[in-house]
PDB file of C-alpha atoms and ligand atoms in Angstrom:
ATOM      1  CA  UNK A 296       8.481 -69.095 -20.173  1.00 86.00           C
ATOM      2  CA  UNK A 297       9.470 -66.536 -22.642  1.00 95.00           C
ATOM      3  CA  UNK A 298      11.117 -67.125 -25.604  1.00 97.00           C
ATOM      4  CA  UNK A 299      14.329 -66.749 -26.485  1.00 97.00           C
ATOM      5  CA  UNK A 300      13.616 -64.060 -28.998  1.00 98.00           C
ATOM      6  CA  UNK A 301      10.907 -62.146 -26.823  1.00 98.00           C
ATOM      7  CA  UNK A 302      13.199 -62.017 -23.558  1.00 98.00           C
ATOM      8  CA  UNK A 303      15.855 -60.493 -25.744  1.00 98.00           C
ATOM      9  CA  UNK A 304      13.434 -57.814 -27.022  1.00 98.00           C
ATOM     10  CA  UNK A 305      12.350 -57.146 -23.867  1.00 98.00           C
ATOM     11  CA  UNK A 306      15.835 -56.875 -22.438  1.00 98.00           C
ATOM     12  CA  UNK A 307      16.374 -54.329 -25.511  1.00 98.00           C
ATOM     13  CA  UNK A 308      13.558 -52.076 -23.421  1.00 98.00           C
ATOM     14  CA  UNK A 309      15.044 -51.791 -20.536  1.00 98.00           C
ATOM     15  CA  UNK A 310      18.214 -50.568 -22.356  1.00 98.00           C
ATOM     16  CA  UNK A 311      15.462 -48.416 -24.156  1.00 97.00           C
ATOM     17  CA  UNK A 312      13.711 -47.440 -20.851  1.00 98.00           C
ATOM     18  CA  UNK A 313      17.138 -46.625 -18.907  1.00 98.00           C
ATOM     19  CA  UNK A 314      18.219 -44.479 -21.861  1.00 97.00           C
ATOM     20  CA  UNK A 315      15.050 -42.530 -21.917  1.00 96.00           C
ATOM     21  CA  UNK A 316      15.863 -42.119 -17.804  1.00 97.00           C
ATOM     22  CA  UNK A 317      19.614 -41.219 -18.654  1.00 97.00           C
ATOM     23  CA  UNK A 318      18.296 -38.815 -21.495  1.00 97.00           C
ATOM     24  CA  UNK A 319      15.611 -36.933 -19.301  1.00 97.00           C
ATOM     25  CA  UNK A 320      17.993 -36.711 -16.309  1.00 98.00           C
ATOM     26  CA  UNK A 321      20.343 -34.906 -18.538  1.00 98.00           C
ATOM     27  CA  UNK A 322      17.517 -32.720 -19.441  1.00 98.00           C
ATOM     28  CA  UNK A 323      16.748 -31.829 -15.913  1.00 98.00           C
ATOM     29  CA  UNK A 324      20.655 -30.689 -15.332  1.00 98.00           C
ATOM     30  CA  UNK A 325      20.348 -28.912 -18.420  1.00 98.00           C
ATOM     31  CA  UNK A 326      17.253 -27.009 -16.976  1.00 97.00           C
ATOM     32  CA  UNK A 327      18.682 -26.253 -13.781  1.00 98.00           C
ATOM     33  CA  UNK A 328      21.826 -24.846 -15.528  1.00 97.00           C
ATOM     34  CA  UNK A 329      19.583 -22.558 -17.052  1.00 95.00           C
ATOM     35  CA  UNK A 330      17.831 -21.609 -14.170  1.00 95.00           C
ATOM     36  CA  UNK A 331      14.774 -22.527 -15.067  1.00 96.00           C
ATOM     37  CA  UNK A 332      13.736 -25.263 -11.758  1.00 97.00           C
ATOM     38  CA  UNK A 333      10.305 -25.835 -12.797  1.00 97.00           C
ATOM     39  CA  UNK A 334      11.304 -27.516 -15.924  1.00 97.00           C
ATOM     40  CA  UNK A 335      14.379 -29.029 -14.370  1.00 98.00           C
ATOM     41  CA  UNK A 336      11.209 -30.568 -11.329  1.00 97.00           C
ATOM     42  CA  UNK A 337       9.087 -31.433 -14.586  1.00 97.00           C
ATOM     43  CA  UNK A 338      11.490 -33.281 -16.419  1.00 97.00           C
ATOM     44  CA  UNK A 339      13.020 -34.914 -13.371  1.00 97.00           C
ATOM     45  CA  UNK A 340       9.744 -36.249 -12.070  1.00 97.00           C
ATOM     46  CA  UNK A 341       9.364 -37.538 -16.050  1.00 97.00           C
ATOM     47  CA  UNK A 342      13.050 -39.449 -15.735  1.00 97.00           C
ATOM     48  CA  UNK A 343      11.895 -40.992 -12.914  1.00 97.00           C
ATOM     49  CA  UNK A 344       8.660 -42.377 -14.430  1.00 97.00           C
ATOM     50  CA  UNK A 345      11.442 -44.322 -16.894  1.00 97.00           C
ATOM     51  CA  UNK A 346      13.187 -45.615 -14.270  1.00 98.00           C
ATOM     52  CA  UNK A 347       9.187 -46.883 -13.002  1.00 98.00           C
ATOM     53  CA  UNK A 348       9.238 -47.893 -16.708  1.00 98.00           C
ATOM     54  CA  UNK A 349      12.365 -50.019 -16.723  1.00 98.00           C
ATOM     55  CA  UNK A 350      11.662 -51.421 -13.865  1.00 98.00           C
ATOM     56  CA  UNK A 351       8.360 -52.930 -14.373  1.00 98.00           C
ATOM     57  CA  UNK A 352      10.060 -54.734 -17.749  1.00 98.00           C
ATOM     58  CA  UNK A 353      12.549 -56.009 -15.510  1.00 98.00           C
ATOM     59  CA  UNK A 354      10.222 -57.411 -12.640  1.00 98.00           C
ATOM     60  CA  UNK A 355       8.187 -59.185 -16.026  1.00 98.00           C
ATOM     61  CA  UNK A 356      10.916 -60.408 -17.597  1.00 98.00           C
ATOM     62  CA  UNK A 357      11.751 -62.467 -14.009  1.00 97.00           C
ATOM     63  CA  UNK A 358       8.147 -62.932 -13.060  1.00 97.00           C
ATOM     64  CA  UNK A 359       8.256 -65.561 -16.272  1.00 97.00           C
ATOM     65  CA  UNK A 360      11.628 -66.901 -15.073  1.00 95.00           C
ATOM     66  CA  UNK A 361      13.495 -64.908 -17.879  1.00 97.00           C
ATOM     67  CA  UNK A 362      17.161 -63.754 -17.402  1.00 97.00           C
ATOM     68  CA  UNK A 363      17.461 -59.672 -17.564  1.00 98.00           C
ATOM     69  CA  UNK A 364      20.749 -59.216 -18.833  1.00 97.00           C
ATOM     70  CA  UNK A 365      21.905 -55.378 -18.727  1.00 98.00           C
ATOM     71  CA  UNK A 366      23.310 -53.436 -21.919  1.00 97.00           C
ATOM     72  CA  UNK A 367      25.429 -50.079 -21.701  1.00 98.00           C
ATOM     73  CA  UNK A 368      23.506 -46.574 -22.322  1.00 96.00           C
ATOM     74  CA  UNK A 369      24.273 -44.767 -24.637  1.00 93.00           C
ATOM     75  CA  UNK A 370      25.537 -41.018 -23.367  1.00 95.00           C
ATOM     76  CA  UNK A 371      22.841 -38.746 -23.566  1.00 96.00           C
ATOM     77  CA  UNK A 372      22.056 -35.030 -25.169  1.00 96.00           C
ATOM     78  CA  UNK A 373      23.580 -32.783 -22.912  1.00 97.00           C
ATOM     79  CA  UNK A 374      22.708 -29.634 -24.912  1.00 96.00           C
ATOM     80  CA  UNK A 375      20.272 -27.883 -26.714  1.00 97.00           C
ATOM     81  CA  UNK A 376      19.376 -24.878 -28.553  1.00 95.00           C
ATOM     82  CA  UNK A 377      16.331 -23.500 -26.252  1.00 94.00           C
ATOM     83  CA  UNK A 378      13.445 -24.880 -23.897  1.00 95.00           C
ATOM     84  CA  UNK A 379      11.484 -25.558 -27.076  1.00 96.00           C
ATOM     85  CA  UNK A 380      14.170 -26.997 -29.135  1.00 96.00           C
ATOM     86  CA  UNK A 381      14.550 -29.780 -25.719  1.00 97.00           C
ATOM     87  CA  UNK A 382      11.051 -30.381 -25.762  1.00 97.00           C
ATOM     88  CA  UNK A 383      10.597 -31.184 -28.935  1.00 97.00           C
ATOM     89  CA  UNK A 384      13.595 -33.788 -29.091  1.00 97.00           C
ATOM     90  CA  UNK A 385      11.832 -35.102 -26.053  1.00 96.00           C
ATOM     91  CA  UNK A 386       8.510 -35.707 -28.356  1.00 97.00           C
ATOM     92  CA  UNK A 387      10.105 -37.045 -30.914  1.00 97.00           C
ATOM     93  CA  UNK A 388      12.167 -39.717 -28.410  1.00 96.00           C
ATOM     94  CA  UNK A 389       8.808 -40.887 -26.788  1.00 96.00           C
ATOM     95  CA  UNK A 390       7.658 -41.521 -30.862  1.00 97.00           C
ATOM     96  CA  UNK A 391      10.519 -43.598 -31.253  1.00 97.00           C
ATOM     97  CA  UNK A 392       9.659 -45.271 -28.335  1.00 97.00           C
ATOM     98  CA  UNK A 393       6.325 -45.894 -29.244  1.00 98.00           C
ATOM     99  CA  UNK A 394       7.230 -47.268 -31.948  1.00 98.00           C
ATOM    100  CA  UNK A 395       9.461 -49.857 -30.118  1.00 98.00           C
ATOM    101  CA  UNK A 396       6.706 -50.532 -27.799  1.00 98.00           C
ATOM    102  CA  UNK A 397       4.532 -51.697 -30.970  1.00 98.00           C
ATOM    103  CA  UNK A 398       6.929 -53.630 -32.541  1.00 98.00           C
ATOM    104  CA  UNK A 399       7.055 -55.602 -28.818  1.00 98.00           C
ATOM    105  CA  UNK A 400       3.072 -56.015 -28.894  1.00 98.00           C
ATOM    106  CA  UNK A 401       3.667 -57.166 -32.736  1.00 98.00           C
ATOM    107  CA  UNK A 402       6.065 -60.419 -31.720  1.00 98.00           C
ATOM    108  CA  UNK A 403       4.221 -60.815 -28.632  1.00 98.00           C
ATOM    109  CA  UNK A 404       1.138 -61.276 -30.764  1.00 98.00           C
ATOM    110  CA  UNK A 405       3.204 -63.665 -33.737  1.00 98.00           C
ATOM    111  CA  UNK A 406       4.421 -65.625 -31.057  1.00 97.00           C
ATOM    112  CA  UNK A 407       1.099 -66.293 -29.084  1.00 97.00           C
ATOM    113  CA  UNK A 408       2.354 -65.153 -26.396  1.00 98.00           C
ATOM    114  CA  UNK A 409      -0.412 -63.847 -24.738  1.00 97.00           C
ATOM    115  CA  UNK A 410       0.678 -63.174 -21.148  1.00 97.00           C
ATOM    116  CA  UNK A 411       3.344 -60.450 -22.781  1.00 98.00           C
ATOM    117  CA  UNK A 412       0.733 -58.830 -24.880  1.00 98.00           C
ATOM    118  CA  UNK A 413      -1.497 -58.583 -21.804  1.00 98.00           C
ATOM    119  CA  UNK A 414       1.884 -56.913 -19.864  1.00 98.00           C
ATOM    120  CA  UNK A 415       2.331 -54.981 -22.919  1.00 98.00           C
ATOM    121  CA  UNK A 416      -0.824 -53.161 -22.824  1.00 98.00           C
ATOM    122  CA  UNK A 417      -0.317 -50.801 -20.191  1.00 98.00           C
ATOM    123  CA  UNK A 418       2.621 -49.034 -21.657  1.00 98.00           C
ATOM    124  CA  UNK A 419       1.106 -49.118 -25.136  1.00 98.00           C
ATOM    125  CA  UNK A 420      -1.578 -46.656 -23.162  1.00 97.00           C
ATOM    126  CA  UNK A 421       1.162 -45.523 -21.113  1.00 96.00           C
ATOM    127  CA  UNK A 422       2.895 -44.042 -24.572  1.00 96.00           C
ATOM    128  CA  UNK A 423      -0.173 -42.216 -25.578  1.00 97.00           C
ATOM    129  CA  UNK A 424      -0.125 -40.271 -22.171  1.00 95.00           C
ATOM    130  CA  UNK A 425       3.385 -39.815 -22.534  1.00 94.00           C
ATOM    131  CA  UNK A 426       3.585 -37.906 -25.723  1.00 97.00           C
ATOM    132  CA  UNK A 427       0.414 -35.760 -25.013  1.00 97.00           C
ATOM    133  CA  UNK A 428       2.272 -34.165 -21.868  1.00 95.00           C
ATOM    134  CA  UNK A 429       5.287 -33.990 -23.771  1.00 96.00           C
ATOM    135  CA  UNK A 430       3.183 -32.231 -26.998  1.00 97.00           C
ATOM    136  CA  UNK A 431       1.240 -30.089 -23.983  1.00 96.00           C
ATOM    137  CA  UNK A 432       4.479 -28.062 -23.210  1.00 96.00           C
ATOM    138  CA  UNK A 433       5.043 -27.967 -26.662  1.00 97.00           C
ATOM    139  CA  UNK A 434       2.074 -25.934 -27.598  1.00 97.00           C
ATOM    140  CA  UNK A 435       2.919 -23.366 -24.487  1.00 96.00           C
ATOM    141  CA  UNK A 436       6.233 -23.326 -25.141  1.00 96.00           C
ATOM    142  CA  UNK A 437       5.109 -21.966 -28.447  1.00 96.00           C
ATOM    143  CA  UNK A 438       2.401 -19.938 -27.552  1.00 95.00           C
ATOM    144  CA  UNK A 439       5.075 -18.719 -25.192  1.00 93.00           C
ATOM    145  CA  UNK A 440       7.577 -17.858 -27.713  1.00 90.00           C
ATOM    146  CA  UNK A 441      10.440 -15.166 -26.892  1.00 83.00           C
ATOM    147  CA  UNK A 442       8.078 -13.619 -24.404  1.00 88.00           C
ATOM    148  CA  UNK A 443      10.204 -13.827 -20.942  1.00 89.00           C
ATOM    149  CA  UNK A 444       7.120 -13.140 -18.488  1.00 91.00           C
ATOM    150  CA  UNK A 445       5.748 -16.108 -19.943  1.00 93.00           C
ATOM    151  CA  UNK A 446       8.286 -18.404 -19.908  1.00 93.00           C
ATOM    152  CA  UNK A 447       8.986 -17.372 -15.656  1.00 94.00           C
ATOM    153  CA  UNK A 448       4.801 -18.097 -15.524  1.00 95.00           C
ATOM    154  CA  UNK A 449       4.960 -21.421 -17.245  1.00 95.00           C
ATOM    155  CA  UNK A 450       8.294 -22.284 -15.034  1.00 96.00           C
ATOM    156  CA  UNK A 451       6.055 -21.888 -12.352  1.00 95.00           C
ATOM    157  CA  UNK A 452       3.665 -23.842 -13.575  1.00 93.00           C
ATOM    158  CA  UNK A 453       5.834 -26.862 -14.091  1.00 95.00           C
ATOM    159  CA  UNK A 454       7.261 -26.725 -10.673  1.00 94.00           C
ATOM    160  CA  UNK A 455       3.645 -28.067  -9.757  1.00 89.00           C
ATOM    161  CA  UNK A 456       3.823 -31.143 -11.402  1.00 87.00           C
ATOM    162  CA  UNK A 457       3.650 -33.977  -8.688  1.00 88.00           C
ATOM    163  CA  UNK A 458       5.065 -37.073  -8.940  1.00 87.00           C
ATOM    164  CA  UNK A 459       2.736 -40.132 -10.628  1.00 80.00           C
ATOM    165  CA  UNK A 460       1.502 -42.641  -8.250  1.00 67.00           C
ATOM    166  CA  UNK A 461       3.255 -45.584  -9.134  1.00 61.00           C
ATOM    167  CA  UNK A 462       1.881 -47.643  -5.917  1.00 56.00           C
ATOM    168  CA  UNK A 463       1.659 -51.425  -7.849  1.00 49.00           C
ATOM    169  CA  UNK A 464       3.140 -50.049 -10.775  1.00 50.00           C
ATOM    170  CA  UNK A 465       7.229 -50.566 -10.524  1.00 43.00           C
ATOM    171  CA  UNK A 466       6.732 -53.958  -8.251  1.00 43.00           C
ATOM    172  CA  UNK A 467       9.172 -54.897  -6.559  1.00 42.00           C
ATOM    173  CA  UNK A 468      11.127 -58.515  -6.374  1.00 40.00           C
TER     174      UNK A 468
HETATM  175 FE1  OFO B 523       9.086 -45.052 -21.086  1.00 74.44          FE
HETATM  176  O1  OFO B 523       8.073 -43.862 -21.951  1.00 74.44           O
HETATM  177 FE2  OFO B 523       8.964 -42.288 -22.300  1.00 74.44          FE
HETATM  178  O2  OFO B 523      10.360 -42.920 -23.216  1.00 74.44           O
END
């Protein structure tokens, strides 16, 4: 059984999971309003991967006979200055999400609750992949700059990014 305390933590990430999907989706539109598709497929694929996220929380939280009780998300970004200016609110997001995924693993561990701190694990290594792709654009998008050829190359690029395998991953009831 979960306590009271953890399954209400853990209820606040799926809000924090669903808004991170709301938040990326909005991304992607914002992409494919600028024509650029392989961001728009990159990002998309990413929003997805929160839903995954979200999901898996909320297949624990029943798993230890816990009640998932939904919260409203917040309306996302819908605009932003450039391609780098997105990506970087996107890196600092997933280190504010981090951080929310430590303070979990912190009451899971005050609380002896072992079985959550197990769970937990995976997205605490989850996190560390997360910002490193995130941080990866980053660096091209800089290296990039104002240079249009580069940008349509690295558009092209993202379009390539497939889907992660998520086989065992999201569960399902
Ligand atoms: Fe769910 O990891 Fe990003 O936000």
């Amino acid at each position: 059984m979960l306590s009271e305390k953890m399954q209400q933590a853990l209820n606040d990430q799926i809000n924090a999971e669903l808004s991170s999907y709301y938040t990326y989706l909005s991304m992607s539109a914002y992409f494919t309003d600028q024509d650029l598709n392989g961001f728009a497929h990159w990002v998309r694929i990413h929003a997805n991967e929160e839903m995954m996220h979200a999901m898996k929380l909320y297949d624990f939280v029943h798993s230890r006979r816990g009640r998932v009780l939904l919260q409203p998300i917040p309306g996302p970004t819908t605009h932003w200055g450039s391609s780098l200016d997105a990506f970087e609110s996107a890196l600092r997001y997933e280190q504010y999400v981090t951080g929310l995924i430590n303070k979990l693993v912190d009451l899971a561990i005050s609380e002896s609750d072992h079985a959550t701190n197990s769970f937990l694990k995976w997205f605490v290594d989850e996190q560390v992949e997360e910002e490193s792709s995130v941080d990866l654009v980053i660096r091209d998008l800089r290296r990039v700059g104002d240079f249009g050829p580069g940008l349509f190359l690295l558009d092209r690029e993202l379009a390539g990014r497939t889907p992660a395998d998520t086989t065992n991953e999201a569960g399902s009831p």
